[in-house]
Amino acid sequence: KTVWKRDRNTKYSNNNGDYKKAYATAQVIEVGGQPQMICPSSECTVAYEPMTGKELWRFYHPKKSTMNVGARTVAGNGLTYLLTGHPAQLIALKQAASGMVSKNEIAWEVSKAVPSRPSLLLLGDLLFAISDDGIFSCINAKTGEKFFSERQNGAFSASPISAAGLIYLPNQTGKTMVVKTSKSFEPVATNTLADGCMASPAVSGDAILLRTKTHLYCIGRK
């Protein structure tokens, strides 16, 4: 049974169907004690009331014809962190926004070394990002100031995860970089599997699960 259905009614700046694509999973966040379902899409990001489908706010991305966003939205510190796909932008939007949201509600934005596939990792007031081409950054989640930006080898599609004070960054060629959760770049180890990871890893107890192009691995203590 369909509970509700809403058309996006986006005013696209380009009629080419390839410019109307997006792949991000909707994410429910809480703002002022109320849930919002954030749906990134081509050209704009829209928030809905999950139970009714009522549109709460809509934000058109500053750069025209943004498309192919694959990363989910994250939220915290009174901000919602949006990724726009291509051309790439990371936008921190004030959570008090409603209706048709203007650029005045942008707290800060970044346009360099921004991912389109890997999702952001928000840990307190630190925001970590790995770009598709392997630039790993730590950003002040409140101000947008970059603490570091370090190039890693390989291309990345999987999202970084955090466990036990460490961040895991698997790439498409089979290497997983492990770094400390810190505003300074502190690598700990590099581990290699036979094939690369397109999918994001997961953690269960003391084990990490990684799905490569050919196998599913569970790595942990016996």
Backbone as JSON, one array per atom type, in Angstrom:
{
  "sequence": "KTVWKRDRNTKYSNNNGDYKKAYATAQVIEVGGQPQMICPSSECTVAYEPMTGKELWRFYHPKKSTMNVGARTVAGNGLTYLLTGHPAQLIALKQAASGMVSKNEIAWEVSKAVPSRPSLLLLGDLLFAISDDGIFSCINAKTGEKFFSERQNGAFSASPISAAGLIYLPNQTGKTMVVKTSKSFEPVATNTLADGCMASPAVSGDAILLRTKTHLYCIGRK",
  "N": [[0.85, -1.2, 0.0], [0.62, 2.13, -0.94], [1.52, 4.8, 0.98], [2.02, 7.54, 0.73], [2.77, 9.78, -2.0], [4.88, 11.85, -3.85], [5.55, 14.19, -6.41], [8.64, 15.45, -7.64], [8.88, 17.84, -9.03], [10.94, 19.46, -10.03], [12.59, 22.28, -11.33], [14.41, 21.92, -13.86], [17.57, 22.91, -15.22], [18.5, 21.87, -17.5], [17.47, 19.88, -20.17], [18.41, 17.4, -20.86], [18.3, 14.01, -20.2], [20.36, 12.64, -18.88], [21.32, 14.48, -17.12], [19.6, 14.49, -15.05], [19.91, 12.65, -13.1], [20.41, 10.89, -10.02], [21.77, 9.15, -7.2], [21.75, 8.87, -4.49], [20.94, 7.64, -1.21], [18.01, 8.27, 0.65], [17.93, 10.05, 3.76], [17.0, 10.05, 7.13], [16.85, 12.6, 9.46], [16.91, 14.38, 12.62], [15.42, 17.37, 13.5], [14.98, 19.94, 15.68], [13.53, 18.18, 17.3], [11.85, 16.95, 15.52], [11.35, 14.65, 12.81], [13.07, 14.69, 9.66], [13.13, 13.8, 6.29], [15.73, 13.65, 4.2], [16.35, 14.14, 0.87], [18.63, 13.9, -1.49], [19.03, 15.1, -4.81], [19.24, 15.49, -8.41], [20.26, 18.74, -9.22], [18.89, 19.86, -6.96], [18.26, 19.64, -3.37], [15.87, 18.07, -1.33], [13.69, 18.18, 1.48], [11.45, 16.14, 3.31], [8.46, 15.53, 5.24], [8.44, 12.57, 6.93], [6.17, 10.91, 7.52], [3.99, 11.93, 6.14], [4.76, 12.99, 3.7], [4.82, 15.66, 3.18], [6.37, 18.52, 1.84], [9.1, 20.0, 3.33], [11.33, 21.66, 3.04], [13.27, 23.07, 0.34], [16.22, 23.15, -1.5], [17.99, 24.67, -3.96], [20.9, 23.82, -5.65], [23.87, 25.81, -5.67], [25.62, 25.71, -7.94], [24.79, 25.19, -11.32], [23.04, 22.49, -13.0], [23.86, 20.27, -11.42], [24.54, 16.87, -10.75], [24.27, 13.23, -10.43], [24.85, 12.7, -7.74], [25.84, 10.52, -5.2], [26.2, 10.17, -2.55], [25.07, 9.99, 0.84], [23.25, 12.27, 2.98], [24.5, 13.94, 5.89], [24.14, 15.07, 9.31], [24.46, 17.5, 11.95], [25.59, 19.55, 14.73], [23.83, 21.65, 14.41], [23.65, 21.92, 11.69], [23.08, 20.82, 8.3], [24.72, 18.68, 6.16], [25.37, 18.76, 2.86], [26.0, 17.07, -0.24], [26.67, 17.64, -3.66], [27.21, 16.15, -5.94], [28.14, 16.18, -9.25], [28.82, 19.28, -10.83], [31.14, 19.18, -8.07], [30.25, 20.03, -4.79], [30.43, 20.74, -1.33], [28.15, 21.53, 1.04], [27.24, 23.26, 3.9], [24.32, 23.57, 5.46], [22.1, 25.67, 7.24], [20.04, 24.41, 9.8], [17.62, 25.54, 10.52], [16.3, 26.33, 8.32], [13.51, 26.65, 6.06], [10.82, 26.01, 3.7], [11.36, 27.49, 0.48], [14.64, 27.49, 0.25], [17.21, 29.86, 0.53], [20.46, 31.02, -0.67], [21.42, 32.4, 1.46], [21.18, 30.87, 3.69], [23.32, 29.24, 3.81], [25.92, 28.09, 5.74], [28.63, 27.52, 5.41], [30.82, 26.54, 2.67], [32.5, 24.17, 0.52], [34.52, 23.52, -2.3], [36.62, 22.06, -3.3], [38.3, 18.92, -3.59], [36.06, 17.3, -3.01], [33.76, 14.67, -2.4], [31.7, 12.61, -4.61], [30.63, 10.1, -4.59], [31.53, 8.53, -2.18], [30.21, 8.76, 1.1], [30.06, 11.37, 3.61], [31.8, 11.46, 6.77], [30.87, 12.15, 9.88], [32.09, 13.09, 12.92], [31.5, 14.21, 15.86], [32.69, 17.44, 16.07], [34.26, 17.18, 13.89], [34.62, 16.64, 10.45], [34.96, 14.22, 8.1], [36.18, 13.41, 4.84], [36.49, 11.55, 1.83], [37.56, 11.97, -1.36], [36.41, 11.06, -4.69], [38.67, 10.62, -6.24], [40.6, 10.16, -4.35], [41.49, 12.01, -2.33], [41.91, 12.66, 0.96], [40.31, 14.32, 3.55], [40.09, 16.37, 6.49], [37.77, 18.32, 8.12], [36.76, 21.23, 9.85], [33.74, 20.94, 11.27], [32.03, 22.92, 12.05], [32.89, 25.35, 11.02], [33.99, 25.01, 8.47], [36.68, 25.12, 8.01], [39.65, 23.65, 6.79], [41.52, 21.1, 8.23], [43.39, 19.22, 7.36], [44.47, 17.86, 4.2], [45.02, 15.14, 2.37], [46.51, 13.22, -0.16], [45.54, 9.98, -1.21], [46.34, 6.74, -2.57], [44.71, 5.46, -5.48], [41.24, 5.02, -6.6], [38.07, 5.9, -5.12], [34.99, 4.62, -3.96], [33.59, 3.49, -1.88], [32.27, 4.37, 1.34], [33.89, 6.01, 4.1], [34.34, 4.53, 7.36], [34.02, 4.53, 10.97], [35.59, 3.12, 13.81], [36.42, 2.16, 17.07], [38.09, 4.41, 17.53], [39.43, 4.68, 15.16], [39.65, 5.28, 11.6], [38.47, 3.77, 8.66], [39.37, 3.28, 5.31], [38.54, 2.0, 2.49], [39.66, 1.29, -0.84], [39.19, 1.13, -4.49], [41.0, -0.63, -5.53], [41.69, -2.55, -3.72], [43.04, -1.89, -1.39], [42.94, -0.96, 2.03], [43.1, 1.83, 3.88], [44.04, 2.78, 7.15], [43.47, 5.17, 9.58], [44.05, 7.46, 12.31], [41.43, 8.91, 14.29], [41.53, 12.07, 14.1], [42.4, 15.59, 14.05], [44.78, 15.98, 12.83], [46.76, 14.4, 10.31], [47.21, 11.07, 10.72], [48.35, 8.23, 9.85], [47.84, 4.7, 10.34], [47.88, 2.03, 9.42], [48.07, -0.03, 6.43], [46.05, -2.21, 4.69], [45.63, -5.03, 2.54], [43.47, -6.54, 0.2], [42.41, -9.08, -2.17], [40.77, -8.08, -4.23], [39.15, -5.0, -5.22], [37.13, -2.65, -3.26], [33.88, -1.6, -3.77], [31.63, -1.26, -2.32], [30.54, 0.06, 0.85], [32.18, -0.59, 3.98], [31.21, -2.44, 6.97], [30.59, -2.62, 10.53], [30.53, -4.98, 13.14], [30.28, -5.71, 16.4], [33.43, -6.75, 17.4], [34.32, -7.07, 14.86], [35.03, -6.37, 11.4], [33.34, -6.0, 8.36], [33.91, -6.55, 5.0], [33.1, -6.12, 1.64], [34.33, -7.16, -1.31], [34.92, -7.06, -4.9], [34.68, -9.72, -5.45], [34.48, -11.3, -3.12], [33.16, -11.74, 0.24], [34.3, -10.6, 3.28], [34.92, -11.25, 6.7], [36.56, -9.8, 9.2], [38.28, -10.05, 12.19], [38.65, -10.48, 15.76], [39.23, -13.8, 16.96]],
  "CA": [[0.0, 0.0, 0.0], [1.36, 3.39, -0.99], [1.02, 5.74, 2.0], [2.02, 8.85, 0.07], [3.6, 9.91, -3.18], [5.05, 13.26, -4.21], [6.41, 14.51, -7.54], [9.69, 16.4, -7.25], [8.58, 19.14, -9.66], [12.17, 20.25, -10.11], [12.78, 23.11, -12.53], [15.75, 21.59, -14.32], [18.19, 23.87, -16.12], [18.94, 21.13, -18.68], [16.48, 18.85, -20.51], [19.09, 16.14, -21.1], [17.97, 13.07, -19.13], [21.56, 12.28, -18.12], [21.54, 15.51, -16.11], [18.52, 14.41, -14.06], [20.16, 11.43, -12.35], [21.03, 10.91, -8.69], [21.8, 7.79, -6.67], [21.91, 8.9, -3.03], [19.87, 7.11, -0.36], [17.39, 9.26, 1.55], [18.4, 9.95, 5.15], [16.14, 10.72, 8.11], [17.54, 13.27, 10.55], [15.99, 15.04, 13.55], [15.63, 18.81, 13.63], [14.02, 20.48, 16.63], [12.7, 17.11, 17.8], [10.98, 16.44, 14.46], [12.12, 13.98, 11.76], [13.08, 15.19, 8.28], [13.72, 12.87, 5.34], [16.5, 14.45, 3.26], [16.48, 13.43, -0.41], [19.46, 14.57, -2.48], [18.65, 14.8, -6.18], [19.88, 16.36, -9.38], [19.95, 20.17, -9.16], [18.44, 20.36, -5.66], [18.03, 18.71, -2.27], [14.53, 18.31, -0.8], [13.37, 17.52, 2.75], [10.04, 15.8, 3.45], [7.96, 14.96, 6.49], [8.42, 11.15, 6.57], [4.88, 10.25, 7.66], [2.95, 12.48, 5.26], [5.3, 13.4, 2.41], [4.79, 17.11, 3.05], [7.68, 19.1, 1.59], [9.49, 20.92, 4.4], [12.18, 22.68, 2.43], [13.92, 22.74, -0.93], [17.41, 23.99, -1.7], [18.62, 24.51, -5.27], [22.35, 23.9, -5.51], [24.39, 27.05, -6.28], [26.12, 25.43, -9.28], [23.74, 24.65, -12.15], [23.17, 21.16, -13.61], [24.51, 19.28, -10.57], [23.93, 15.55, -10.99], [25.0, 12.01, -10.08], [25.22, 12.57, -6.33], [25.61, 9.18, -4.69], [26.49, 10.16, -1.11], [23.95, 10.36, 1.7], [23.38, 13.48, 3.78], [24.72, 13.79, 7.33], [23.7, 16.27, 10.02], [24.93, 17.7, 13.31], [26.07, 20.9, 15.03], [22.87, 22.62, 13.9], [23.85, 22.03, 10.25], [22.89, 19.67, 7.43], [25.85, 18.69, 5.23], [24.91, 18.27, 1.57], [26.91, 16.91, -1.36], [25.89, 17.94, -4.87], [27.57, 15.3, -7.07], [28.97, 16.87, -10.25], [30.1, 19.66, -10.21], [31.14, 18.82, -6.66], [30.25, 21.01, -3.71], [30.01, 20.37, 0.02], [27.45, 22.7, 1.56], [26.69, 23.17, 5.26], [23.09, 24.36, 5.44], [21.52, 25.88, 8.57], [18.89, 23.53, 9.95], [16.38, 26.29, 10.76], [15.74, 26.69, 7.03], [12.23, 26.05, 5.67], [10.3, 26.53, 2.45], [12.36, 27.6, -0.57], [15.81, 27.93, 1.0], [18.1, 30.69, -0.27], [21.89, 30.89, -0.39], [21.71, 33.06, 2.74], [21.15, 29.87, 4.76], [24.56, 28.47, 3.76], [26.87, 28.47, 6.79], [29.93, 27.49, 4.73], [30.85, 25.59, 1.57], [33.81, 23.76, 0.02], [34.4, 23.04, -3.68], [37.8, 21.29, -3.7], [38.47, 17.59, -2.96], [34.73, 16.94, -2.49], [33.31, 13.4, -3.0], [30.35, 12.47, -5.16], [30.16, 8.75, -4.22], [31.67, 8.21, -0.75], [29.51, 9.66, 2.01], [30.84, 12.04, 4.63], [31.85, 10.85, 8.1], [30.8, 13.22, 10.88], [32.43, 12.63, 14.27], [31.52, 15.4, 16.69], [32.88, 18.64, 15.26], [35.18, 16.85, 12.8], [33.96, 16.09, 9.28], [35.96, 13.56, 7.26], [35.71, 13.16, 3.48], [37.44, 11.0, 0.87], [37.04, 12.27, -2.69], [36.42, 9.93, -5.62], [40.03, 10.39, -6.73], [41.5, 9.77, -3.28], [41.99, 13.05, -1.43], [41.3, 12.49, 2.28], [40.32, 15.62, 4.22], [39.42, 16.59, 7.77], [37.23, 19.67, 8.07], [36.03, 21.72, 11.03], [32.34, 20.82, 10.87], [31.3, 24.15, 12.41], [33.34, 26.53, 10.28], [34.44, 24.68, 7.13], [38.15, 25.19, 7.92], [40.3, 22.36, 6.56], [42.68, 20.81, 9.07], [44.38, 18.62, 6.47], [43.99, 17.28, 2.94], [46.13, 14.27, 1.99], [46.18, 12.33, -1.27], [45.71, 8.54, -1.05], [46.4, 6.07, -3.86], [43.53, 4.75, -5.94], [39.92, 5.65, -6.67], [37.23, 5.52, -3.98], [33.53, 4.66, -4.02], [33.09, 3.12, -0.56], [32.29, 5.43, 2.35], [34.71, 5.71, 5.28], [33.64, 4.22, 8.6], [34.81, 4.74, 12.18], [35.44, 2.11, 14.85], [37.49, 2.11, 18.07], [39.01, 5.52, 17.4], [40.13, 4.62, 13.88], [38.85, 5.44, 10.39], [38.83, 2.8, 7.65], [39.15, 3.86, 3.99], [38.84, 1.02, 1.44], [39.6, 1.83, -2.2], [38.71, 0.24, -5.53], [42.04, -1.56, -5.95], [41.87, -3.57, -2.71], [43.74, -1.42, -0.2], [42.18, -0.24, 3.06], [43.94, 2.66, 4.74], [43.53, 2.98, 8.51], [44.05, 6.39, 10.15], [43.48, 7.85, 13.59], [40.4, 9.95, 14.28], [42.27, 13.22, 14.6], [42.47, 16.73, 13.15], [46.04, 15.87, 12.11], [46.78, 13.16, 9.55], [48.02, 10.08, 11.43], [48.09, 6.88, 9.33], [48.16, 3.61, 11.26], [48.19, 0.79, 8.69], [47.44, -0.27, 5.13], [45.77, -3.63, 4.51], [45.32, -5.31, 1.13], [42.68, -7.71, -0.18], [42.67, -9.45, -3.56], [39.99, -7.25, -5.15], [38.78, -3.72, -4.64], [35.82, -2.44, -2.62], [32.97, -0.57, -4.23], [30.65, -1.12, -1.25], [31.05, 0.55, 2.14], [32.32, -1.64, 5.01], [30.32, -2.39, 8.14], [31.2, -3.1, 11.77], [29.66, -5.73, 14.04], [31.09, -6.1, 17.54], [34.86, -6.55, 17.18], [34.64, -7.49, 13.5], [34.72, -5.49, 10.29], [32.92, -6.76, 7.19], [34.26, -5.88, 3.75], [32.69, -6.83, 0.43], [35.09, -6.79, -2.5], [34.22, -7.4, -6.14], [34.55, -11.18, -5.58], [34.31, -12.01, -1.85], [32.73, -11.06, 1.46], [35.24, -10.93, 4.34], [34.69, -10.84, 8.09], [37.9, -9.72, 9.8], [38.16, -9.66, 13.6], [39.27, -11.38, 16.74], [38.58, -15.09, 17.12]],
  "C": [[0.88, 1.25, 0.0], [0.75, 4.38, 0.0], [0.97, 7.15, 1.45], [2.97, 8.84, -1.1], [3.67, 11.39, -3.56], [5.94, 13.37, -5.45], [7.45, 15.53, -7.09], [9.43, 17.79, -7.82], [9.81, 20.05, -9.7], [12.21, 21.03, -11.42], [14.21, 22.92, -13.0], [16.27, 22.66, -15.28], [18.65, 23.22, -17.41], [17.94, 20.01, -18.94], [17.09, 17.5, -20.83], [18.84, 15.2, -19.92], [19.16, 12.65, -18.29], [21.85, 13.28, -17.01], [20.46, 15.51, -15.03], [18.7, 13.19, -13.15], [20.78, 11.71, -10.98], [20.87, 9.52, -8.09], [21.85, 7.73, -5.14], [20.69, 8.3, -2.33], [19.33, 8.21, 0.54], [17.83, 8.98, 2.98], [17.45, 10.7, 6.07], [16.99, 11.3, 9.22], [16.49, 13.91, 11.46], [16.38, 16.5, 13.7], [14.56, 19.37, 14.55], [13.06, 19.44, 17.15], [11.78, 16.49, 16.77], [11.82, 15.79, 13.36], [11.98, 14.7, 10.42], [13.75, 14.12, 7.41], [14.39, 13.68, 4.23], [16.76, 13.62, 2.01], [17.34, 14.23, -1.38], [19.02, 14.17, -3.89], [19.45, 15.68, -7.12], [19.35, 17.78, -9.23], [19.56, 20.69, -7.77], [18.37, 19.24, -4.63], [16.7, 19.09, -1.62], [14.35, 17.55, 0.5], [11.86, 17.33, 2.85], [9.72, 15.38, 4.88], [7.75, 13.47, 6.22], [7.03, 10.51, 6.59], [3.84, 10.7, 6.63], [3.45, 12.82, 3.86], [5.25, 14.9, 2.18], [6.21, 17.64, 2.83], [7.98, 20.16, 2.65], [10.39, 22.03, 3.89], [12.83, 22.14, 1.17], [15.07, 23.72, -1.13], [18.0, 23.68, -3.07], [20.12, 24.76, -5.13], [22.89, 25.12, -6.25], [24.93, 26.86, -7.69], [25.02, 24.75, -10.09], [24.08, 23.24, -12.65], [23.98, 20.2, -12.75], [23.78, 17.94, -10.7], [24.81, 14.46, -10.41], [25.48, 11.97, -8.63], [24.87, 11.17, -5.85], [25.76, 9.09, -3.18], [25.27, 10.61, -0.31], [24.28, 11.64, 2.46], [23.7, 13.12, 5.23], [24.38, 15.11, 8.0], [24.24, 16.28, 11.44], [25.38, 19.14, 13.49], [25.13, 21.99, 14.51], [22.95, 22.82, 12.39], [23.51, 20.72, 9.55], [23.93, 19.75, 6.33], [25.44, 17.99, 3.93], [26.07, 18.11, 0.6], [26.1, 17.01, -2.65], [26.24, 17.06, -6.06], [28.54, 16.01, -8.0], [28.21, 18.09, -10.78], [30.01, 19.52, -8.68], [31.16, 20.03, -5.75], [29.83, 20.32, -2.42], [29.43, 21.62, 0.65], [26.91, 22.4, 2.95], [25.51, 24.13, 5.34], [22.52, 24.47, 6.85], [20.22, 25.11, 8.69], [17.57, 24.27, 10.2], [15.67, 26.63, 9.46], [14.42, 25.97, 6.77], [11.77, 26.68, 4.37], [11.37, 26.49, 1.35], [13.6, 28.26, 0.04], [16.76, 28.7, 0.08], [19.55, 30.44, 0.11], [22.28, 31.54, 0.93], [21.76, 32.07, 3.9], [22.39, 28.97, 4.72], [25.51, 28.98, 4.84], [28.3, 28.51, 6.23], [29.86, 26.47, 3.61], [32.28, 25.34, 1.12], [33.62, 23.18, -1.38], [35.6, 22.23, -4.15], [37.88, 20.0, -2.89], [37.18, 17.12, -2.3], [34.26, 15.64, -3.15], [31.95, 13.52, -3.67], [29.76, 11.11, -4.79], [30.31, 8.45, -2.73], [30.95, 9.24, 0.13], [30.49, 10.28, 3.0], [30.79, 11.25, 5.93], [31.93, 11.97, 9.12], [31.03, 12.63, 12.26], [32.56, 13.86, 15.16], [31.63, 16.65, 15.84], [33.96, 18.44, 14.19], [34.41, 16.17, 11.68], [35.04, 15.53, 8.36], [35.36, 13.24, 5.89], [36.84, 12.54, 2.67], [36.85, 11.23, -0.52], [37.15, 11.04, -3.59], [37.83, 9.6, -6.1], [41.06, 10.3, -5.6], [42.11, 10.86, -2.42], [41.2, 12.97, -0.12], [41.45, 13.79, 3.06], [39.63, 15.53, 5.57], [39.04, 18.06, 7.84], [36.58, 20.0, 9.42], [34.56, 21.79, 10.65], [31.53, 22.08, 11.17], [31.64, 25.33, 11.51], [33.73, 26.27, 8.83], [35.95, 24.77, 6.95], [38.72, 23.79, 7.73], [41.51, 22.21, 7.48], [43.78, 20.13, 8.28], [43.68, 18.09, 5.23], [45.15, 16.48, 2.36], [45.7, 13.31, 0.88], [46.51, 10.88, -0.92], [45.72, 7.91, -2.45], [45.08, 5.41, -4.2], [42.28, 5.6, -6.0], [39.04, 5.09, -5.56], [35.75, 5.65, -4.32], [32.93, 4.36, -2.66], [33.21, 4.3, 0.41], [33.2, 5.04, 3.51], [33.83, 5.37, 6.48], [34.6, 4.42, 9.76], [34.52, 3.62, 13.17], [36.66, 2.16, 15.76], [38.54, 3.19, 17.87], [39.79, 5.56, 16.1], [39.14, 4.81, 12.73], [39.39, 4.5, 9.33], [38.41, 3.32, 6.28], [39.51, 2.83, 2.91], [38.73, 1.64, 0.04], [39.23, 0.75, -3.22], [39.76, -0.75, -6.0], [42.36, -2.61, -4.89], [42.59, -3.15, -1.45], [42.77, -0.71, 0.74], [43.17, 0.5, 3.94], [43.26, 2.83, 6.09], [44.25, 4.19, 9.1], [43.39, 6.68, 11.48], [42.41, 8.92, 13.39], [41.0, 11.19, 14.93], [42.22, 14.35, 13.59], [43.84, 16.86, 12.47], [46.07, 14.5, 11.44], [47.74, 12.18, 10.19], [47.68, 8.69, 10.92], [48.58, 5.81, 10.3], [48.61, 2.36, 10.5], [47.57, 0.85, 7.3], [47.28, -1.77, 4.96], [45.3, -3.86, 3.08], [44.53, -6.6, 1.0], [42.84, -7.91, -1.69], [41.96, -8.53, -4.55], [39.49, -6.01, -4.43], [37.37, -3.67, -4.08], [35.09, -1.31, -3.33], [31.97, -0.24, -3.13], [31.31, -0.64, 0.03], [31.16, -0.59, 3.13], [31.32, -1.44, 6.14], [31.05, -2.98, 9.34], [30.15, -3.83, 12.59], [30.51, -6.25, 15.19], [32.55, -5.75, 17.31], [35.28, -6.9, 15.76], [34.26, -6.41, 12.49], [34.39, -6.36, 9.08], [33.2, -5.93, 5.94], [33.81, -6.74, 2.57], [33.49, -6.3, -0.75], [34.29, -7.17, -3.74], [33.98, -8.91, -6.27], [34.2, -11.9, -4.28], [33.7, -11.09, -0.78], [33.64, -11.54, 2.59], [34.7, -10.45, 5.69], [36.05, -10.93, 8.78], [37.76, -9.25, 11.26], [38.87, -10.66, 14.5], [38.51, -12.67, 16.82], [38.03, -15.22, 18.53]]
}
